[in-house]
């Protein structure tokens, strides 16, 4: 009997009161006059936190006055918990607070909700790592020796992280000439310059950091530094990546764009989804052995022009966010508010659970047929990809995540 | 007959009127009350720009009022040129402006002068790339096939860029057991966790970006987006790096700290140092063929506990900052104010021109003897490294750079 009568706000719906994800939005004239507000998604509506904070209905109003989550991220776990507790009461109250303003999700514009500090991308799905090893290094072991000992990762480009809905211009770059059957990288050919012919997605789960600046974070203290969870599409130009990536890793094959959801689901909403990660092959070094389970039972879907082509299971990931954060900071590197780290492509053991098209079409050799009859290997111009997910919620409910969507635009050729 | 009578401000000294590097400093009580000001180094003194801007003696005072170069970087080339022109006149005037405040360099504290947005590290010394290839991949070609076609690079951690003078805590991490003679990475051993035993430096030249946010920057327009030049020490834990770096590149072996000089030498001060880069083996793709020379005649020195152990020549670098920026943005990735990109280790063809200790001691096999008789391969605790440089200046002068210095502290062992 909440004052919010939206049926999509029911406890058995993904954006019910068990979820309450944060984002930044504007509405109507706000788009033109630059006014952005922090909001919380309730069903198919957005609750404006700026008016509630200004009216004194929320704790820490100073963290909610700017049109960004930056101040809230910088605050830390005690403030995050206190705010969520008050919000939970407020949205479940029977009486509408007089200063509450609700907007339909379809009527608002959303923005990148925080300033991305450093962006790190891990590689923590064993199935994905094995698949890529088989495709990109067919003569070697699919899994390199370090993979079973540590969560392999690298830094991506923070300045090109964009919010869901942003169109993705097909990148140009150097690549080896490609034939559909042999793929790139024939040793004798000279590289050519042009639009990527192997534009791909990576369906990932991202972790948004906040709290005090700190190094050497023990795995069991991850909740002090992770504010929430956002879906990520780490767009990848496989032909550019294949030519450039040795010995220093991916660079221009990734840096043109990384999309994240407009809505950050709080880490607290993951309580019912927590589970152990799969037992490692061999005991890990002590700093990577958490005593608390931080694997997450999240189910993703990848839609390509409306056809669900994959259902990657996050529960199969080999390293948790707790292990990733511990690893990332064990050398003395700090984590700071606005840091974003992503899981790496989520792929399960089955073909229909692969989180990238490179894996789904096995390097181009096994095309996919979409529901409209069209056949695909990699992305074509005007294609749209949407990644969605739900997690196990309390009392059999599900917890929702904001989708991450993007459409491919034709390349901008240099003059 | 300038009003600045410091002999170190003479036109034949590195920090004479031909240089005028920018930094951020505080003095006396300023350190405690948090007051920082933008300043320009004149000889062994710092000229406070905040008082001059407040008095109306400088154009664009709003770019100089905060204790950071961020606003100045965001402005762009027209403002950078106008400000430098006025400053040049002001420091060479015979009459002291009444509001001018000068402090001795030895009396001020300096700070990281701007907010680092994205940090990219290239790998553009052929000699360095060949040396590392021989040491780390002894069974393969020293230079990988892509190296002669593009400036190989990767993203580093922006949040751990620190200013010269910051002490560097020896990082801990995973590495393969090391013996002094065989080096790390024997295939059979399990990894161990502990302090790096192969802590190293990389002497580099960094480029500080500003101006409009833009992608696909033509090489000939680099000056619209590069504000100035700063020396960089890209501290590297070679044992951590060797174990982790495949297939996604360096991560924890680098991310614990990267030091940059406190003083940013304006790009305009490089005019007399500009020169062509060495002719490539084969013609480069068109976007990497600049029509203007952007190689730079900069001479570096690396001092280890006071002994000059190397004199790397930047003139030998294979790719210029113009080619690096063109490459970094050719895929549609934007460059934005605060971006920092570094050249990669500067190594010349001779042993005494190598810009890392890994190369100087050839993976540990050829120790170095310092002037005090001590013998070194990699860094020991309490060691200090200082990288200095000068560039060719106008009329036979030299242009100075702020040094980048750091001392190694013992590891902080996790509890």
PDB file of C-alpha atoms in Angstrom, chain A residues 21-265:
ATOM      1  CA  UNK A  21      19.001   2.047  -8.061  1.00  0.00           C
ATOM      2  CA  UNK A  22      20.486   5.531  -8.322  1.00  0.00           C
ATOM      3  CA  UNK A  23      20.920   7.615 -11.438  1.00  0.00           C
ATOM      4  CA  UNK A  24      21.094  11.170 -12.756  1.00  0.00           C
ATOM      5  CA  UNK A  25      18.314  12.575 -14.924  1.00  0.00           C
ATOM      6  CA  UNK A  26      16.655  15.639 -16.312  1.00  0.00           C
ATOM      7  CA  UNK A  27      13.135  16.201 -17.516  1.00  0.00           C
ATOM      8  CA  UNK A  28      11.392  18.633 -19.821  1.00  0.00           C
ATOM      9  CA  UNK A  29      13.049  22.009 -19.856  1.00  0.00           C
ATOM     10  CA  UNK A  30      15.773  20.611 -17.642  1.00  0.00           C
ATOM     11  CA  UNK A  31      17.457  19.166 -20.686  1.00  0.00           C
ATOM     12  CA  UNK A  32      17.937  22.613 -22.123  1.00  0.00           C
ATOM     13  CA  UNK A  33      18.771  24.580 -19.015  1.00  0.00           C
ATOM     14  CA  UNK A  34      21.323  22.014 -17.889  1.00  0.00           C
ATOM     15  CA  UNK A  35      19.540  21.040 -14.687  1.00  0.00           C
ATOM     16  CA  UNK A  36      20.253  17.494 -13.661  1.00  0.00           C
ATOM     17  CA  UNK A  37      19.111  15.765 -10.514  1.00  0.00           C
ATOM     18  CA  UNK A  38      19.945  12.597  -8.636  1.00  0.00           C
ATOM     19  CA  UNK A  39      17.050  10.183  -8.736  1.00  0.00           C
ATOM     20  CA  UNK A  40      16.059   6.698  -7.690  1.00  0.00           C
ATOM     21  CA  UNK A  41      14.208   4.355  -9.987  1.00  0.00           C
ATOM     22  CA  UNK A  42      10.941   3.014  -8.584  1.00  0.00           C
ATOM     23  CA  UNK A  43       9.238   0.704 -11.073  1.00  0.00           C
ATOM     24  CA  UNK A  44       8.780   2.602 -14.316  1.00  0.00           C
ATOM     25  CA  UNK A  45       9.184   5.935 -12.530  1.00  0.00           C
ATOM     26  CA  UNK A  46      12.014   8.077 -11.251  1.00  0.00           C
ATOM     27  CA  UNK A  47      11.826   9.685  -7.827  1.00  0.00           C
ATOM     28  CA  UNK A  48      13.623  13.045  -7.734  1.00  0.00           C
ATOM     29  CA  UNK A  49      15.918  13.080  -4.679  1.00  0.00           C
ATOM     30  CA  UNK A  50      16.845  16.742  -5.085  1.00  0.00           C
ATOM     31  CA  UNK A  51      13.445  18.019  -3.963  1.00  0.00           C
ATOM     32  CA  UNK A  52      13.282  15.530  -1.093  1.00  0.00           C
ATOM     33  CA  UNK A  53      16.774  16.507   0.049  1.00  0.00           C
ATOM     34  CA  UNK A  54      15.966  20.207  -0.180  1.00  0.00           C
ATOM     35  CA  UNK A  55      12.860  19.640   1.952  1.00  0.00           C
ATOM     36  CA  UNK A  56      14.868  17.925   4.664  1.00  0.00           C
ATOM     37  CA  UNK A  57      13.311  14.504   4.073  1.00  0.00           C
ATOM     38  CA  UNK A  58      16.624  12.756   3.430  1.00  0.00           C
ATOM     39  CA  UNK A  59      19.856  12.522   5.423  1.00  0.00           C
ATOM     40  CA  UNK A  60      23.001  14.144   4.010  1.00  0.00           C
ATOM     41  CA  UNK A  61      21.187  16.523   1.636  1.00  0.00           C
ATOM     42  CA  UNK A  62      24.557  17.984   0.655  1.00  0.00           C
ATOM     43  CA  UNK A  63      25.403  14.683  -1.030  1.00  0.00           C
ATOM     44  CA  UNK A  64      22.341  14.925  -3.261  1.00  0.00           C
ATOM     45  CA  UNK A  65      22.257  18.576  -4.276  1.00  0.00           C
ATOM     46  CA  UNK A  66      24.485  18.341  -7.363  1.00  0.00           C
ATOM     47  CA  UNK A  67      23.386  16.584 -10.528  1.00  0.00           C
ATOM     48  CA  UNK A  68      25.886  13.780 -10.065  1.00  0.00           C
ATOM     49  CA  UNK A  69      26.523  10.850  -7.755  1.00  0.00           C
ATOM     50  CA  UNK A  70      30.103  12.071  -7.161  1.00  0.00           C
ATOM     51  CA  UNK A  71      29.493  13.474  -3.671  1.00  0.00           C
ATOM     52  CA  UNK A  72      27.511  10.425  -2.601  1.00  0.00           C
ATOM     53  CA  UNK A  73      30.259   8.098  -3.861  1.00  0.00           C
ATOM     54  CA  UNK A  74      32.868  10.046  -1.925  1.00  0.00           C
ATOM     55  CA  UNK A  75      30.908   9.736   1.328  1.00  0.00           C
ATOM     56  CA  UNK A  76      31.200   6.060   2.192  1.00  0.00           C
ATOM     57  CA  UNK A  77      29.345   3.022   3.475  1.00  0.00           C
ATOM     58  CA  UNK A  78      27.752   4.557   6.623  1.00  0.00           C
ATOM     59  CA  UNK A  79      26.119   7.315   4.596  1.00  0.00           C
ATOM     60  CA  UNK A  80      25.105   4.907   1.809  1.00  0.00           C
ATOM     61  CA  UNK A  81      23.395   2.652   4.338  1.00  0.00           C
ATOM     62  CA  UNK A  82      21.648   5.477   6.165  1.00  0.00           C
ATOM     63  CA  UNK A  83      20.336   7.000   2.945  1.00  0.00           C
ATOM     64  CA  UNK A  84      19.045   3.675   1.635  1.00  0.00           C
ATOM     65  CA  UNK A  85      17.311   2.964   4.928  1.00  0.00           C
ATOM     66  CA  UNK A  86      15.443   6.276   4.833  1.00  0.00           C
ATOM     67  CA  UNK A  87      14.624   5.863   1.143  1.00  0.00           C
ATOM     68  CA  UNK A  88      13.235   2.382   1.762  1.00  0.00           C
ATOM     69  CA  UNK A  89      10.876   3.737   4.393  1.00  0.00           C
ATOM     70  CA  UNK A  90       9.920   6.705   2.265  1.00  0.00           C
ATOM     71  CA  UNK A  91       8.958   4.724  -0.849  1.00  0.00           C
ATOM     72  CA  UNK A  92       6.963   2.208   1.191  1.00  0.00           C
ATOM     73  CA  UNK A  93       5.060   4.807   3.221  1.00  0.00           C
ATOM     74  CA  UNK A  94       1.331   5.019   2.653  1.00  0.00           C
ATOM     75  CA  UNK A  95       1.334   8.835   2.495  1.00  0.00           C
ATOM     76  CA  UNK A  96       2.975  10.672  -0.369  1.00  0.00           C
ATOM     77  CA  UNK A  97       5.539  13.164   0.955  1.00  0.00           C
ATOM     78  CA  UNK A  98       4.307  16.539  -0.296  1.00  0.00           C
ATOM     79  CA  UNK A  99       7.681  17.387  -1.880  1.00  0.00           C
ATOM     80  CA  UNK A 100       8.006  14.069  -3.738  1.00  0.00           C
ATOM     81  CA  UNK A 101       8.174  14.342  -7.504  1.00  0.00           C
ATOM     82  CA  UNK A 102       7.781  11.286  -9.700  1.00  0.00           C
ATOM     83  CA  UNK A 103       8.474  11.147 -13.437  1.00  0.00           C
ATOM     84  CA  UNK A 104       7.939   8.352 -15.911  1.00  0.00           C
ATOM     85  CA  UNK A 105      11.203   6.695 -16.948  1.00  0.00           C
ATOM     86  CA  UNK A 106      10.147   7.196 -20.556  1.00  0.00           C
ATOM     87  CA  UNK A 107       9.890  10.956 -19.977  1.00  0.00           C
ATOM     88  CA  UNK A 108      13.355  11.560 -18.509  1.00  0.00           C
ATOM     89  CA  UNK A 109      16.776  11.820 -20.008  1.00  0.00           C
ATOM     90  CA  UNK A 110      19.559  10.002 -18.170  1.00  0.00           C
ATOM     91  CA  UNK A 111      23.260  10.861 -17.972  1.00  0.00           C
ATOM     92  CA  UNK A 112      26.549   9.283 -17.057  1.00  0.00           C
ATOM     93  CA  UNK A 113      25.806   9.292 -13.325  1.00  0.00           C
ATOM     94  CA  UNK A 114      29.310   9.886 -11.962  1.00  0.00           C
ATOM     95  CA  UNK A 115      32.745  11.073 -13.019  1.00  0.00           C
ATOM     96  CA  UNK A 116      34.732   7.985 -13.926  1.00  0.00           C
ATOM     97  CA  UNK A 117      38.137   8.146 -12.229  1.00  0.00           C
ATOM     98  CA  UNK A 118      40.096   5.045 -13.299  1.00  0.00           C
ATOM     99  CA  UNK A 119      38.483   2.286 -15.331  1.00  0.00           C
ATOM    100  CA  UNK A 120      39.836  -1.244 -14.919  1.00  0.00           C
ATOM    101  CA  UNK A 121      38.611  -4.235 -16.874  1.00  0.00           C
ATOM    102  CA  UNK A 122      39.189  -7.757 -15.593  1.00  0.00           C
ATOM    103  CA  UNK A 123      39.093 -11.058 -17.442  1.00  0.00           C
ATOM    104  CA  UNK A 124      37.543 -13.269 -14.812  1.00  0.00           C
ATOM    105  CA  UNK A 125      35.368 -15.689 -16.775  1.00  0.00           C
ATOM    106  CA  UNK A 126      37.284 -18.907 -17.311  1.00  0.00           C
ATOM    107  CA  UNK A 127      35.044 -19.803 -20.237  1.00  0.00           C
ATOM    108  CA  UNK A 128      35.637 -16.443 -21.928  1.00  0.00           C
ATOM    109  CA  UNK A 129      39.394 -16.591 -21.359  1.00  0.00           C
ATOM    110  CA  UNK A 130      39.556 -20.127 -22.708  1.00  0.00           C
ATOM    111  CA  UNK A 131      37.423 -19.266 -25.723  1.00  0.00           C
ATOM    112  CA  UNK A 132      39.540 -16.206 -26.579  1.00  0.00           C
ATOM    113  CA  UNK A 133      42.724 -18.173 -26.083  1.00  0.00           C
ATOM    114  CA  UNK A 134      41.507 -20.846 -28.515  1.00  0.00           C
ATOM    115  CA  UNK A 135      40.423 -18.272 -31.100  1.00  0.00           C
ATOM    116  CA  UNK A 136      43.320 -15.766 -30.844  1.00  0.00           C
ATOM    117  CA  UNK A 137      46.215 -18.092 -29.963  1.00  0.00           C
ATOM    118  CA  UNK A 138      45.171 -21.382 -31.565  1.00  0.00           C
ATOM    119  CA  UNK A 139      48.662 -22.887 -31.233  1.00  0.00           C
ATOM    120  CA  UNK A 140      49.059 -22.378 -27.471  1.00  0.00           C
ATOM    121  CA  UNK A 141      47.359 -23.386 -24.255  1.00  0.00           C
ATOM    122  CA  UNK A 142      43.977 -21.637 -24.131  1.00  0.00           C
ATOM    123  CA  UNK A 143      44.564 -20.442 -20.564  1.00  0.00           C
ATOM    124  CA  UNK A 144      47.873 -18.713 -19.819  1.00  0.00           C
ATOM    125  CA  UNK A 145      49.696 -19.847 -16.641  1.00  0.00           C
ATOM    126  CA  UNK A 146      48.924 -16.720 -14.588  1.00  0.00           C
ATOM    127  CA  UNK A 147      45.150 -16.936 -15.096  1.00  0.00           C
ATOM    128  CA  UNK A 148      44.483 -19.518 -12.374  1.00  0.00           C
ATOM    129  CA  UNK A 149      46.579 -17.567  -9.834  1.00  0.00           C
ATOM    130  CA  UNK A 150      45.241 -14.044 -10.138  1.00  0.00           C
ATOM    131  CA  UNK A 151      42.415 -12.008 -11.691  1.00  0.00           C
ATOM    132  CA  UNK A 152      44.083 -10.769 -14.883  1.00  0.00           C
ATOM    133  CA  UNK A 153      43.124  -7.178 -15.687  1.00  0.00           C
ATOM    134  CA  UNK A 154      44.190  -3.959 -17.384  1.00  0.00           C
ATOM    135  CA  UNK A 155      43.343  -0.276 -17.406  1.00  0.00           C
ATOM    136  CA  UNK A 156      40.844   1.030 -19.950  1.00  0.00           C
ATOM    137  CA  UNK A 157      40.066   4.595 -20.991  1.00  0.00           C
ATOM    138  CA  UNK A 158      37.947   6.457 -18.426  1.00  0.00           C
ATOM    139  CA  UNK A 159      37.302   9.423 -20.716  1.00  0.00           C
ATOM    140  CA  UNK A 160      35.286   7.394 -23.212  1.00  0.00           C
ATOM    141  CA  UNK A 161      32.925   5.699 -20.767  1.00  0.00           C
ATOM    142  CA  UNK A 162      29.430   6.687 -21.941  1.00  0.00           C
ATOM    143  CA  UNK A 163      25.938   6.159 -20.614  1.00  0.00           C
ATOM    144  CA  UNK A 164      23.493   3.618 -22.014  1.00  0.00           C
ATOM    145  CA  UNK A 165      21.720   4.939 -25.085  1.00  0.00           C
ATOM    146  CA  UNK A 166      24.758   6.701 -26.504  1.00  0.00           C
ATOM    147  CA  UNK A 167      25.318   5.698 -30.129  1.00  0.00           C
ATOM    148  CA  UNK A 168      28.636   4.057 -30.949  1.00  0.00           C
ATOM    149  CA  UNK A 169      30.466   5.243 -34.050  1.00  0.00           C
ATOM    150  CA  UNK A 170      32.242   2.349 -35.736  1.00  0.00           C
ATOM    151  CA  UNK A 171      35.948   2.939 -35.029  1.00  0.00           C
ATOM    152  CA  UNK A 172      38.668   3.150 -37.652  1.00  0.00           C
ATOM    153  CA  UNK A 173      42.143   1.850 -37.119  1.00  0.00           C
ATOM    154  CA  UNK A 174      44.971  -0.347 -38.266  1.00  0.00           C
ATOM    155  CA  UNK A 175      44.222  -3.986 -38.867  1.00  0.00           C
ATOM    156  CA  UNK A 176      45.556  -6.854 -40.895  1.00  0.00           C
ATOM    157  CA  UNK A 177      43.532  -7.598 -44.059  1.00  0.00           C
ATOM    158  CA  UNK A 178      40.661  -9.919 -43.167  1.00  0.00           C
ATOM    159  CA  UNK A 179      39.016 -12.637 -45.115  1.00  0.00           C
ATOM    160  CA  UNK A 180      35.774 -14.042 -43.743  1.00  0.00           C
ATOM    161  CA  UNK A 181      37.160 -17.525 -43.358  1.00  0.00           C
ATOM    162  CA  UNK A 182      40.727 -17.087 -42.215  1.00  0.00           C
ATOM    163  CA  UNK A 183      40.271 -14.063 -39.992  1.00  0.00           C
ATOM    164  CA  UNK A 184      42.879 -11.371 -39.472  1.00  0.00           C
ATOM    165  CA  UNK A 185      46.586 -11.516 -38.831  1.00  0.00           C
ATOM    166  CA  UNK A 186      48.039 -13.416 -41.738  1.00  0.00           C
ATOM    167  CA  UNK A 187      51.700 -12.915 -41.112  1.00  0.00           C
ATOM    168  CA  UNK A 188      52.755 -11.713 -44.534  1.00  0.00           C
ATOM    169  CA  UNK A 189      50.274  -8.928 -45.220  1.00  0.00           C
ATOM    170  CA  UNK A 190      50.854  -5.259 -44.510  1.00  0.00           C
ATOM    171  CA  UNK A 191      48.316  -3.612 -42.208  1.00  0.00           C
ATOM    172  CA  UNK A 192      45.576  -1.463 -43.710  1.00  0.00           C
ATOM    173  CA  UNK A 193      43.650   1.471 -42.221  1.00  0.00           C
ATOM    174  CA  UNK A 194      39.894   1.636 -42.201  1.00  0.00           C
ATOM    175  CA  UNK A 195      36.673   0.954 -40.334  1.00  0.00           C
ATOM    176  CA  UNK A 196      36.721  -2.082 -38.071  1.00  0.00           C
ATOM    177  CA  UNK A 197      35.116  -5.125 -39.685  1.00  0.00           C
ATOM    178  CA  UNK A 198      34.935  -7.070 -36.460  1.00  0.00           C
ATOM    179  CA  UNK A 199      33.045  -4.790 -34.111  1.00  0.00           C
ATOM    180  CA  UNK A 200      31.909  -6.725 -31.062  1.00  0.00           C
ATOM    181  CA  UNK A 201      30.377  -6.403 -27.603  1.00  0.00           C
ATOM    182  CA  UNK A 202      31.426  -7.693 -24.206  1.00  0.00           C
ATOM    183  CA  UNK A 203      28.620  -8.208 -21.688  1.00  0.00           C
ATOM    184  CA  UNK A 204      30.043  -7.382 -18.267  1.00  0.00           C
ATOM    185  CA  UNK A 205      29.107  -6.444 -14.738  1.00  0.00           C
ATOM    186  CA  UNK A 206      30.765  -3.267 -13.395  1.00  0.00           C
ATOM    187  CA  UNK A 207      31.466  -2.154  -9.841  1.00  0.00           C
ATOM    188  CA  UNK A 208      31.307   1.544  -8.936  1.00  0.00           C
ATOM    189  CA  UNK A 209      33.697   2.570  -6.164  1.00  0.00           C
ATOM    190  CA  UNK A 210      33.517   5.146  -3.408  1.00  0.00           C
ATOM    191  CA  UNK A 211      34.411   5.741   0.186  1.00  0.00           C
ATOM    192  CA  UNK A 212      37.853   6.622   1.509  1.00  0.00           C
ATOM    193  CA  UNK A 213      40.910   6.570  -0.720  1.00  0.00           C
ATOM    194  CA  UNK A 214      42.781   3.455   0.304  1.00  0.00           C
ATOM    195  CA  UNK A 215      45.308   0.877  -0.819  1.00  0.00           C
ATOM    196  CA  UNK A 216      45.680  -2.796   0.128  1.00  0.00           C
ATOM    197  CA  UNK A 217      41.929  -3.334   0.625  1.00  0.00           C
ATOM    198  CA  UNK A 218      41.329  -6.780   2.167  1.00  0.00           C
ATOM    199  CA  UNK A 219      38.848  -8.832   0.153  1.00  0.00           C
ATOM    200  CA  UNK A 220      36.433  -8.949   3.075  1.00  0.00           C
ATOM    201  CA  UNK A 221      36.192  -5.145   3.148  1.00  0.00           C
ATOM    202  CA  UNK A 222      34.955  -4.745  -0.405  1.00  0.00           C
ATOM    203  CA  UNK A 223      31.598  -3.343   0.769  1.00  0.00           C
ATOM    204  CA  UNK A 224      33.378  -0.319   2.259  1.00  0.00           C
ATOM    205  CA  UNK A 225      34.592   0.641  -1.221  1.00  0.00           C
ATOM    206  CA  UNK A 226      31.977  -0.606  -3.683  1.00  0.00           C
ATOM    207  CA  UNK A 227      28.864   1.552  -3.832  1.00  0.00           C
ATOM    208  CA  UNK A 228      26.970  -0.411  -6.411  1.00  0.00           C
ATOM    209  CA  UNK A 229      26.727  -2.432  -9.572  1.00  0.00           C
ATOM    210  CA  UNK A 230      26.156  -1.345 -13.179  1.00  0.00           C
ATOM    211  CA  UNK A 231      25.968  -3.351 -16.370  1.00  0.00           C
ATOM    212  CA  UNK A 232      28.776  -2.656 -18.831  1.00  0.00           C
ATOM    213  CA  UNK A 233      29.192  -3.164 -22.564  1.00  0.00           C
ATOM    214  CA  UNK A 234      32.901  -3.072 -23.340  1.00  0.00           C
ATOM    215  CA  UNK A 235      32.654  -2.526 -27.117  1.00  0.00           C
ATOM    216  CA  UNK A 236      35.623  -4.162 -28.844  1.00  0.00           C
ATOM    217  CA  UNK A 237      37.073  -3.894 -32.343  1.00  0.00           C
ATOM    218  CA  UNK A 238      38.560  -7.363 -32.619  1.00  0.00           C
ATOM    219  CA  UNK A 239      40.605  -6.741 -35.760  1.00  0.00           C
ATOM    220  CA  UNK A 240      42.224  -3.606 -34.320  1.00  0.00           C
ATOM    221  CA  UNK A 241      42.787  -5.419 -31.008  1.00  0.00           C
ATOM    222  CA  UNK A 242      44.331  -8.512 -32.625  1.00  0.00           C
ATOM    223  CA  UNK A 243      46.951  -6.430 -34.449  1.00  0.00           C
ATOM    224  CA  UNK A 244      47.855  -4.055 -31.625  1.00  0.00           C
ATOM    225  CA  UNK A 245      47.610  -6.048 -28.400  1.00  0.00           C
ATOM    226  CA  UNK A 246      51.077  -7.508 -28.064  1.00  0.00           C
ATOM    227  CA  UNK A 247      52.965  -6.952 -25.827  1.00  0.00           C
ATOM    228  CA  UNK A 248      51.160  -4.190 -23.886  1.00  0.00           C
ATOM    229  CA  UNK A 249      47.527  -5.274 -24.140  1.00  0.00           C
ATOM    230  CA  UNK A 250      44.332  -3.838 -25.656  1.00  0.00           C
ATOM    231  CA  UNK A 251      44.349  -0.118 -26.465  1.00  0.00           C
ATOM    232  CA  UNK A 252      42.536   1.355 -29.485  1.00  0.00           C
ATOM    233  CA  UNK A 253      40.542  -1.851 -29.934  1.00  0.00           C
ATOM    234  CA  UNK A 254      38.668  -0.849 -26.772  1.00  0.00           C
ATOM    235  CA  UNK A 255      39.227   2.849 -26.076  1.00  0.00           C
ATOM    236  CA  UNK A 256      36.667   4.292 -28.534  1.00  0.00           C
ATOM    237  CA  UNK A 257      33.741   3.599 -26.164  1.00  0.00           C
ATOM    238  CA  UNK A 258      32.613   1.667 -23.116  1.00  0.00           C
ATOM    239  CA  UNK A 259      28.910   1.886 -22.231  1.00  0.00           C
ATOM    240  CA  UNK A 260      27.504   1.638 -18.718  1.00  0.00           C
ATOM    241  CA  UNK A 261      23.938   1.538 -17.462  1.00  0.00           C
ATOM    242  CA  UNK A 262      22.276   4.759 -16.351  1.00  0.00           C
ATOM    243  CA  UNK A 263      21.193   3.120 -13.084  1.00  0.00           C
ATOM    244  CA  UNK A 264      23.580   1.938 -10.368  1.00  0.00           C
ATOM    245  CA  UNK A 265      22.044  -0.826  -8.273  1.00  0.00           C
TER     246      UNK A 265
END
